[in-house]
mmCIF file of C-alpha atoms in Angstrom:
data_model
loop_
_atom_site.group_PDB
_atom_site.id
_atom_site.type_symbol
_atom_site.label_atom_id
_atom_site.label_comp_id
_atom_site.label_asym_id
_atom_site.label_seq_id
_atom_site.Cartn_x
_atom_site.Cartn_y
_atom_site.Cartn_z
ATOM 1 C CA MET A 277 -43.499 6.244 6.598
ATOM 2 C CA LYS A 278 -43.497 4.902 10.143
ATOM 3 C CA ARG A 279 -40.447 3.613 11.995
ATOM 4 C CA THR A 280 -40.209 2.106 15.481
ATOM 5 C CA LEU A 281 -36.770 1.949 17.107
ATOM 6 C CA CYS A 282 -35.977 0.237 20.411
ATOM 7 C CA TYR A 283 -32.925 0.779 22.606
ATOM 8 C CA ASP A 284 -31.937 -1.306 25.648
ATOM 9 C CA ILE A 285 -30.373 0.895 28.306
ATOM 10 C CA THR A 286 -27.176 -0.535 29.814
ATOM 11 C CA GLU A 287 -24.849 0.465 32.656
ATOM 12 C CA GLU A 288 -22.802 2.474 30.137
ATOM 13 C CA THR A 289 -25.732 4.657 29.126
ATOM 14 C CA SER A 290 -27.584 4.854 32.440
ATOM 15 C CA GLY A 291 -27.898 8.246 34.066
ATOM 16 C CA GLN A 292 -28.330 10.000 30.730
ATOM 17 C CA THR A 293 -31.516 11.856 29.945
ATOM 18 C CA ILE A 294 -33.441 10.688 26.888
ATOM 19 C CA LEU A 295 -32.268 13.828 25.106
ATOM 20 C CA GLN A 296 -28.602 13.112 25.914
ATOM 21 C CA PHE A 297 -28.991 9.489 24.850
ATOM 22 C CA LEU A 298 -30.539 10.418 21.508
ATOM 23 C CA LYS A 299 -27.915 13.109 20.871
ATOM 24 C CA ASN A 300 -25.169 10.571 21.545
ATOM 25 C CA LYS A 301 -26.841 8.248 19.035
ATOM 26 C CA GLY A 302 -26.560 11.015 16.427
ATOM 27 C CA TYR A 303 -30.129 12.343 16.459
ATOM 28 C CA SER A 304 -30.213 15.925 15.228
ATOM 29 C CA SER A 305 -31.985 18.794 16.959
ATOM 30 C CA SER A 306 -34.619 18.737 14.209
ATOM 31 C CA ASN A 307 -35.192 15.020 14.903
ATOM 32 C CA VAL A 308 -35.889 15.791 18.561
ATOM 33 C CA VAL A 309 -38.200 18.693 17.660
ATOM 34 C CA ALA A 310 -40.120 16.402 15.297
ATOM 35 C CA LEU A 311 -40.507 13.739 18.000
ATOM 36 C CA LYS A 312 -41.945 16.307 20.413
ATOM 37 C CA LYS A 313 -44.731 16.969 17.907
ATOM 38 C CA ILE A 314 -45.707 13.285 17.622
ATOM 39 C CA GLU A 315 -47.986 11.859 20.295
ATOM 40 C CA LYS A 316 -46.457 8.975 22.271
ATOM 41 C CA SER A 317 -43.304 9.126 20.189
ATOM 42 C CA VAL A 318 -40.913 8.621 23.123
ATOM 43 C CA LEU A 319 -41.718 5.741 25.488
ATOM 44 C CA VAL A 320 -39.761 4.278 28.381
ATOM 45 C CA ASN A 321 -40.979 0.811 29.358
ATOM 46 C CA GLY A 322 -44.204 1.605 27.507
ATOM 47 C CA THR A 323 -44.850 4.935 29.251
ATOM 48 C CA TRP A 324 -44.780 8.239 27.372
ATOM 49 C CA GLU A 325 -41.974 10.343 28.805
ATOM 50 C CA HIS A 326 -40.453 13.793 28.327
ATOM 51 C CA VAL A 327 -36.943 13.965 26.838
ATOM 52 C CA THR A 328 -35.595 15.182 30.208
ATOM 53 C CA TYR A 329 -36.424 11.785 31.762
ATOM 54 C CA LYS A 330 -33.317 10.056 33.171
ATOM 55 C CA LEU A 331 -32.637 6.526 31.958
ATOM 56 C CA TYR A 332 -31.551 3.557 34.101
ATOM 57 C CA PRO A 333 -30.157 0.067 33.376
ATOM 58 C CA GLY A 334 -32.863 -2.294 32.153
ATOM 59 C CA ASP A 335 -35.037 0.474 30.716
ATOM 60 C CA VAL A 336 -36.285 0.019 27.164
ATOM 61 C CA LEU A 337 -36.489 3.254 25.203
ATOM 62 C CA THR A 338 -38.879 3.086 22.258
ATOM 63 C CA ILE A 339 -39.017 5.747 19.572
ATOM 64 C CA HIS A 340 -42.071 5.976 17.296
ATOM 65 C CA TYR A 341 -41.196 8.185 14.335
ATOM 66 C CA SER A 342 -43.444 8.994 11.392
ATOM 67 C CA GLU A 343 -43.362 11.116 8.240
ATOM 68 C CA ASP A 344 -46.149 11.643 5.762
ATOM 69 C CA THR A 345 -44.706 14.452 3.649
ATOM 70 C CA ALA A 346 -42.784 14.243 0.380
ATOM 71 C CA SER A 347 -40.336 16.520 -1.399
ATOM 72 C CA LYS A 348 -42.122 19.289 -3.266
ATOM 73 C CA ASN A 349 -41.448 20.293 -6.859
ATOM 74 C CA ILE A 350 -39.657 17.059 -7.776
ATOM 75 C CA VAL A 351 -41.386 15.505 -10.777
ATOM 76 C CA ALA A 352 -41.705 11.720 -10.685
ATOM 77 C CA THR A 353 -39.963 10.491 -13.840
ATOM 78 C CA PRO A 354 -39.444 6.861 -14.980
ATOM 79 C CA LEU A 355 -35.658 6.709 -15.338
ATOM 80 C CA PRO A 356 -33.173 3.809 -15.054
ATOM 81 C CA LEU A 357 -32.396 3.105 -11.402
ATOM 82 C CA ASP A 358 -29.668 0.667 -10.299
ATOM 83 C CA ILE A 359 -30.390 -0.051 -6.633
ATOM 84 C CA VAL A 360 -27.437 -1.683 -4.876
ATOM 85 C CA TYR A 361 -29.031 -1.939 -1.416
ATOM 86 C CA GLU A 362 -32.208 -0.857 0.347
ATOM 87 C CA ASP A 363 -33.781 -1.296 3.773
ATOM 88 C CA GLU A 364 -36.160 0.708 5.967
ATOM 89 C CA ASP A 365 -33.582 3.392 6.678
ATOM 90 C CA ILE A 366 -31.227 3.830 3.706
ATOM 91 C CA ILE A 367 -30.886 3.244 -0.010
ATOM 92 C CA VAL A 368 -27.652 2.939 -2.006
ATOM 93 C CA VAL A 369 -27.806 3.600 -5.751
ATOM 94 C CA ASN A 370 -25.237 3.142 -8.520
ATOM 95 C CA LYS A 371 -25.698 6.382 -10.471
ATOM 96 C CA PRO A 372 -25.052 6.444 -14.237
ATOM 97 C CA SER A 373 -23.335 9.253 -16.095
ATOM 98 C CA ASN A 374 -25.340 12.115 -17.583
ATOM 99 C CA MET A 375 -27.643 12.172 -14.552
ATOM 100 C CA PRO A 376 -27.531 15.074 -12.070
ATOM 101 C CA VAL A 377 -28.234 14.130 -8.468
ATOM 102 C CA HIS A 378 -30.898 16.758 -7.814
ATOM 103 C CA PRO A 379 -33.003 19.151 -9.939
ATOM 104 C CA SER A 380 -31.632 22.528 -10.953
ATOM 105 C CA MET A 381 -32.075 25.016 -13.752
ATOM 106 C CA ASN A 382 -32.537 23.122 -17.049
ATOM 107 C CA ASN A 383 -32.546 19.813 -15.135
ATOM 108 C CA TYR A 384 -36.085 19.379 -13.877
ATOM 109 C CA THR A 385 -36.907 15.802 -14.865
ATOM 110 C CA ASN A 386 -33.642 13.963 -15.582
ATOM 111 C CA THR A 387 -32.114 13.611 -12.116
ATOM 112 C CA LEU A 388 -31.611 10.879 -9.541
ATOM 113 C CA ALA A 389 -34.198 12.641 -7.376
ATOM 114 C CA ASN A 390 -36.779 12.359 -10.184
ATOM 115 C CA ALA A 391 -36.025 8.651 -10.612
ATOM 116 C CA LEU A 392 -36.405 7.941 -6.891
ATOM 117 C CA MET A 393 -39.597 9.990 -6.673
ATOM 118 C CA HIS A 394 -41.069 7.769 -9.396
ATOM 119 C CA TYR A 395 -39.765 4.577 -7.754
ATOM 120 C CA TYR A 396 -41.397 5.343 -4.409
ATOM 121 C CA GLY A 397 -44.509 6.739 -6.082
ATOM 122 C CA GLN A 398 -45.023 3.365 -7.762
ATOM 123 C CA LYS A 399 -44.829 1.765 -4.299
ATOM 124 C CA GLY A 400 -47.284 4.288 -2.861
ATOM 125 C CA GLU A 401 -44.715 5.638 -0.385
ATOM 126 C CA PRO A 402 -44.108 9.359 0.237
ATOM 127 C CA PHE A 403 -40.456 10.183 -0.359
ATOM 128 C CA THR A 404 -38.280 13.052 0.795
ATOM 129 C CA PHE A 405 -35.024 13.328 -1.125
ATOM 130 C CA ARG A 406 -32.093 13.248 1.336
ATOM 131 C CA CYS A 407 -28.787 12.666 -0.408
ATOM 132 C CA ILE A 408 -25.768 12.110 1.857
ATOM 133 C CA ASN A 409 -22.913 12.093 -0.677
ATOM 134 C CA ARG A 410 -23.401 14.016 -3.911
ATOM 135 C CA LEU A 411 -21.739 13.283 -7.233
ATOM 136 C CA ASP A 412 -21.274 15.515 -10.259
ATOM 137 C CA ARG A 413 -23.616 14.941 -13.195
ATOM 138 C CA ASP A 414 -21.132 12.833 -15.178
ATOM 139 C CA THR A 415 -19.429 11.096 -12.265
ATOM 140 C CA THR A 416 -20.741 7.553 -11.957
ATOM 141 C CA GLY A 417 -21.058 5.293 -8.956
ATOM 142 C CA LEU A 418 -22.363 4.898 -5.443
ATOM 143 C CA VAL A 419 -24.708 7.407 -3.847
ATOM 144 C CA LEU A 420 -26.074 7.023 -0.305
ATOM 145 C CA LEU A 421 -29.509 8.368 0.587
ATOM 146 C CA ALA A 422 -31.448 8.438 3.851
ATOM 147 C CA LYS A 423 -35.080 7.322 3.785
ATOM 148 C CA HIS A 424 -36.232 9.295 6.827
ATOM 149 C CA GLY A 425 -35.182 12.187 9.025
ATOM 150 C CA ILE A 426 -33.507 10.159 11.771
ATOM 151 C CA SER A 427 -31.210 8.222 9.441
ATOM 152 C CA ALA A 428 -30.481 11.480 7.588
ATOM 153 C CA GLY A 429 -29.459 13.238 10.803
ATOM 154 C CA ILE A 430 -27.177 10.409 11.920
ATOM 155 C CA LEU A 431 -25.551 9.954 8.501
ATOM 156 C CA SER A 432 -25.035 13.698 8.099
ATOM 157 C CA LEU A 433 -23.172 13.714 11.409
ATOM 158 C CA GLN A 434 -21.046 10.791 10.216
ATOM 159 C CA MET A 435 -20.220 12.729 7.054
ATOM 160 C CA GLN A 436 -19.338 15.808 9.091
ATOM 161 C CA ASN A 437 -17.044 13.691 11.301
ATOM 162 C CA ARG A 438 -15.454 12.057 8.216
ATOM 163 C CA GLU A 439 -16.752 8.633 9.214
ATOM 164 C CA ILE A 440 -18.190 7.887 5.786
ATOM 165 C CA HIS A 441 -15.327 6.620 3.656
ATOM 166 C CA ARG A 442 -15.397 7.077 -0.112
ATOM 167 C CA THR A 443 -13.043 5.573 -2.667
ATOM 168 C CA TYR A 444 -13.019 6.658 -6.305
ATOM 169 C CA LEU A 445 -11.500 5.214 -9.448
ATOM 170 C CA ALA A 446 -10.297 7.640 -12.101
ATOM 171 C CA LEU A 447 -8.440 7.669 -15.398
ATOM 172 C CA ALA A 448 -5.855 10.437 -15.530
ATOM 173 C CA GLU A 449 -3.589 11.637 -18.289
ATOM 174 C CA GLY A 450 0.003 10.432 -18.443
ATOM 175 C CA ALA A 451 2.222 8.158 -16.375
ATOM 176 C CA PHE A 452 2.959 8.824 -12.707
ATOM 177 C CA GLU A 453 6.449 9.071 -11.289
ATOM 178 C CA HIS A 454 5.348 7.694 -7.904
ATOM 179 C CA THR A 455 2.958 4.806 -7.231
ATOM 180 C CA SER A 456 1.145 6.764 -4.526
ATOM 181 C CA GLY A 457 0.937 10.233 -3.107
ATOM 182 C CA THR A 458 -1.056 12.895 -1.270
ATOM 183 C CA ILE A 459 -2.252 16.204 -2.677
ATOM 184 C CA ASP A 460 -2.717 18.806 0.058
ATOM 185 C CA ALA A 461 -3.853 21.976 -1.715
ATOM 186 C CA PRO A 462 -6.718 24.311 -0.691
ATOM 187 C CA ILE A 463 -9.577 24.821 -3.140
ATOM 188 C CA ALA A 464 -11.613 27.965 -3.805
ATOM 189 C CA ARG A 465 -14.201 29.095 -6.318
ATOM 190 C CA LYS A 466 -12.544 30.587 -9.374
ATOM 191 C CA ASP A 467 -13.057 34.304 -9.869
ATOM 192 C CA GLU A 468 -15.974 35.189 -12.156
ATOM 193 C CA SER A 469 -17.196 31.577 -12.278
ATOM 194 C CA ILE A 470 -20.168 30.018 -10.495
ATOM 195 C CA ILE A 471 -19.075 26.453 -11.199
ATOM 196 C CA GLU A 472 -15.321 26.234 -11.710
ATOM 197 C CA ARG A 473 -12.888 25.744 -8.818
ATOM 198 C CA GLU A 474 -9.125 26.143 -8.506
ATOM 199 C CA VAL A 475 -6.269 25.580 -6.095
ATOM 200 C CA ASN A 476 -5.799 28.834 -4.188
ATOM 201 C CA PHE A 477 -3.436 29.015 -1.204
ATOM 202 C CA GLU A 478 -4.759 32.414 -0.142
ATOM 203 C CA THR A 479 -8.547 31.997 -0.130
ATOM 204 C CA GLY A 480 -9.052 28.246 -0.512
ATOM 205 C CA GLU A 481 -10.447 25.772 2.024
ATOM 206 C CA SER A 482 -8.384 22.772 3.103
ATOM 207 C CA ALA A 483 -8.549 19.899 0.602
ATOM 208 C CA ILE A 484 -6.621 16.614 0.872
ATOM 209 C CA THR A 485 -6.669 13.792 -1.682
ATOM 210 C CA HIS A 486 -4.715 10.522 -1.450
ATOM 211 C CA TYR A 487 -4.045 8.594 -4.652
ATOM 212 C CA LYS A 488 -2.605 5.208 -5.599
ATOM 213 C CA VAL A 489 -1.670 3.980 -9.067
ATOM 214 C CA ILE A 490 -3.621 0.828 -9.967
ATOM 215 C CA LYS A 491 -2.763 0.266 -13.616
ATOM 216 C CA THR A 492 -1.336 2.026 -16.656
ATOM 217 C CA SER A 493 -3.152 1.543 -19.960
ATOM 218 C CA SER A 494 -1.145 -0.361 -22.566
ATOM 219 C CA GLN A 495 -2.994 1.338 -25.428
ATOM 220 C CA TYR A 496 -3.326 4.961 -24.264
ATOM 221 C CA PRO A 497 -1.227 7.328 -22.115
ATOM 222 C CA TYR A 498 -3.728 6.938 -19.259
ATOM 223 C CA THR A 499 -3.344 5.784 -15.651
ATOM 224 C CA LEU A 500 -6.041 4.190 -13.503
ATOM 225 C CA LEU A 501 -5.985 5.611 -9.981
ATOM 226 C CA SER A 502 -7.659 4.775 -6.708
ATOM 227 C CA LEU A 503 -8.396 7.953 -4.750
ATOM 228 C CA HIS A 504 -9.478 8.540 -1.184
ATOM 229 C CA LEU A 505 -10.772 11.891 0.067
ATOM 230 C CA GLU A 506 -10.096 13.337 3.502
ATOM 231 C CA THR A 507 -12.234 16.366 2.633
ATOM 232 C CA GLY A 508 -15.193 16.841 0.308
ATOM 233 C CA ARG A 509 -14.719 20.058 -1.646
ATOM 234 C CA THR A 510 -16.637 20.657 -4.864
ATOM 235 C CA HIS A 511 -14.765 19.105 -7.828
ATOM 236 C CA GLN A 512 -11.935 18.178 -5.444
ATOM 237 C CA ILE A 513 -10.496 15.235 -7.407
ATOM 238 C CA ARG A 514 -10.865 16.993 -10.742
ATOM 239 C CA VAL A 515 -9.163 20.163 -9.493
ATOM 240 C CA HIS A 516 -6.373 18.328 -7.682
ATOM 241 C CA MET A 517 -5.526 16.128 -10.645
ATOM 242 C CA GLN A 518 -5.361 19.149 -12.920
ATOM 243 C CA TYR A 519 -3.165 20.862 -10.325
ATOM 244 C CA ILE A 520 -0.529 18.085 -10.512
ATOM 245 C CA ALA A 521 -0.698 18.095 -14.342
ATOM 246 C CA HIS A 522 -2.593 14.797 -14.605
ATOM 247 C CA PRO A 523 -6.153 15.948 -15.417
ATOM 248 C CA LEU A 524 -8.939 13.387 -15.636
ATOM 249 C CA ILE A 525 -9.518 12.378 -19.231
ATOM 250 C CA GLY A 526 -12.812 13.502 -20.728
ATOM 251 C CA ASP A 527 -13.062 16.506 -18.422
ATOM 252 C CA THR A 528 -14.212 19.561 -20.361
ATOM 253 C CA LEU A 529 -14.414 21.934 -17.393
ATOM 254 C CA TYR A 530 -10.808 21.251 -16.404
ATOM 255 C CA PRO A 531 -9.504 20.643 -19.953
ATOM 256 C CA SER A 532 -7.949 17.296 -20.795
ATOM 257 C CA ASP A 533 -7.864 14.633 -23.499
ATOM 258 C CA CYS A 534 -11.487 14.070 -24.568
ATOM 259 C CA THR A 535 -10.665 11.873 -27.565
ATOM 260 C CA HIS A 536 -11.886 8.544 -26.212
ATOM 261 C CA ILE A 537 -14.517 9.362 -23.576
ATOM 262 C CA THR A 538 -17.232 12.012 -23.460
ATOM 263 C CA ARG A 539 -17.272 12.714 -19.710
ATOM 264 C CA GLN A 540 -14.781 13.012 -16.859
ATOM 265 C CA ALA A 541 -13.486 9.500 -16.153
ATOM 266 C CA LEU A 542 -14.423 9.407 -12.469
ATOM 267 C CA HIS A 543 -16.306 6.667 -10.638
ATOM 268 C CA SER A 544 -17.418 6.375 -6.997
ATOM 269 C CA SER A 545 -16.402 2.741 -6.557
ATOM 270 C CA ARG A 546 -16.538 2.062 -2.811
ATOM 271 C CA LEU A 547 -18.604 3.422 0.068
ATOM 272 C CA SER A 548 -18.297 2.351 3.714
ATOM 273 C CA PHE A 549 -20.081 3.639 6.827
ATOM 274 C CA ARG A 550 -21.894 2.556 9.970
ATOM 275 C CA HIS A 551 -25.566 1.823 9.476
ATOM 276 C CA PRO A 552 -27.401 4.797 11.040
ATOM 277 C CA ILE A 553 -29.795 2.622 13.044
ATOM 278 C CA THR A 554 -28.153 -0.772 13.655
ATOM 279 C CA GLY A 555 -24.572 0.508 13.900
ATOM 280 C CA ILE A 556 -23.391 -2.373 11.702
ATOM 281 C CA GLU A 557 -20.440 -1.580 9.419
ATOM 282 C CA MET A 558 -21.650 -1.419 5.809
ATOM 283 C CA CYS A 559 -19.498 -1.561 2.686
ATOM 284 C CA PHE A 560 -20.579 -1.429 -0.957
ATOM 285 C CA GLU A 561 -18.654 -1.577 -4.217
ATOM 286 C CA ALA A 562 -19.582 -0.775 -7.816
ATOM 287 C CA GLU A 563 -17.660 -2.081 -10.816
ATOM 288 C CA LEU A 564 -15.855 0.267 -13.160
ATOM 289 C CA PRO A 565 -18.330 1.340 -15.889
ATOM 290 C CA LYS A 566 -17.766 0.123 -19.441
ATOM 291 C CA ASP A 567 -16.764 3.501 -20.909
ATOM 292 C CA MET A 568 -13.814 3.563 -18.490
ATOM 293 C CA SER A 569 -12.883 -0.126 -18.411
ATOM 294 C CA ARG A 570 -12.622 -0.386 -22.222
ATOM 295 C CA LEU A 571 -9.775 2.149 -22.150
ATOM 296 C CA LEU A 572 -7.675 -0.240 -20.064
#
């Protein structure tokens, strides 16, 4: 993979060194280290320069970035792949249920990573798996991935700064007294469990979830919620909904009504962020999957 990026230096950015400019753009330290190893990777007005070079108005900074390696130990597997958007820098996928995001014990060939490895293998392109927002195995919906190291570094910084906004739809047990609310309860790993989490005000990390009631099912005692996360703790929505006595239906780890659906009824429905290279605001939505919508 080869990518050429050009930046016009303005009055606002003049006086910065190339290193400062790239850092302000969101380039990671590993991005800069990689560029130093590539011949003629950093050019100013066509001349190869060191990253300590100071930029001036009218300069054109050109970055030549290349990667020829691929993720190791990820088996290319032909699996269903619903691509919502793709360009040179990112790919957005609508993940189905019963598909882990990345390989782990007992999940070597049935993951999103395996599917993407096969997809890019068919195109003859080396692919390194760089997932920006991860979903649980049975949570459906939008997943954002970076296609090269620079976009990965910039998007990771956006995630760290809470600039990537995620909205989920969920079906929870029971009717809600209020049409909206905020759950501010710290989450920690449960004692003697590798996977399970719990609300713990002594050892937990800050976790904040905002919810809004969208619709109450006329057939079942279920409520459709829209949820927005301020933090991204493992199982955050599932733990918080159990904590307020409205567990997600179908959730076997945090027990609830599993009569009408075989997985936790949680869907990543909306994803918005700035494009890592162009800076354009991006927004994607994915419809509620059939196993959830039929219950409404």
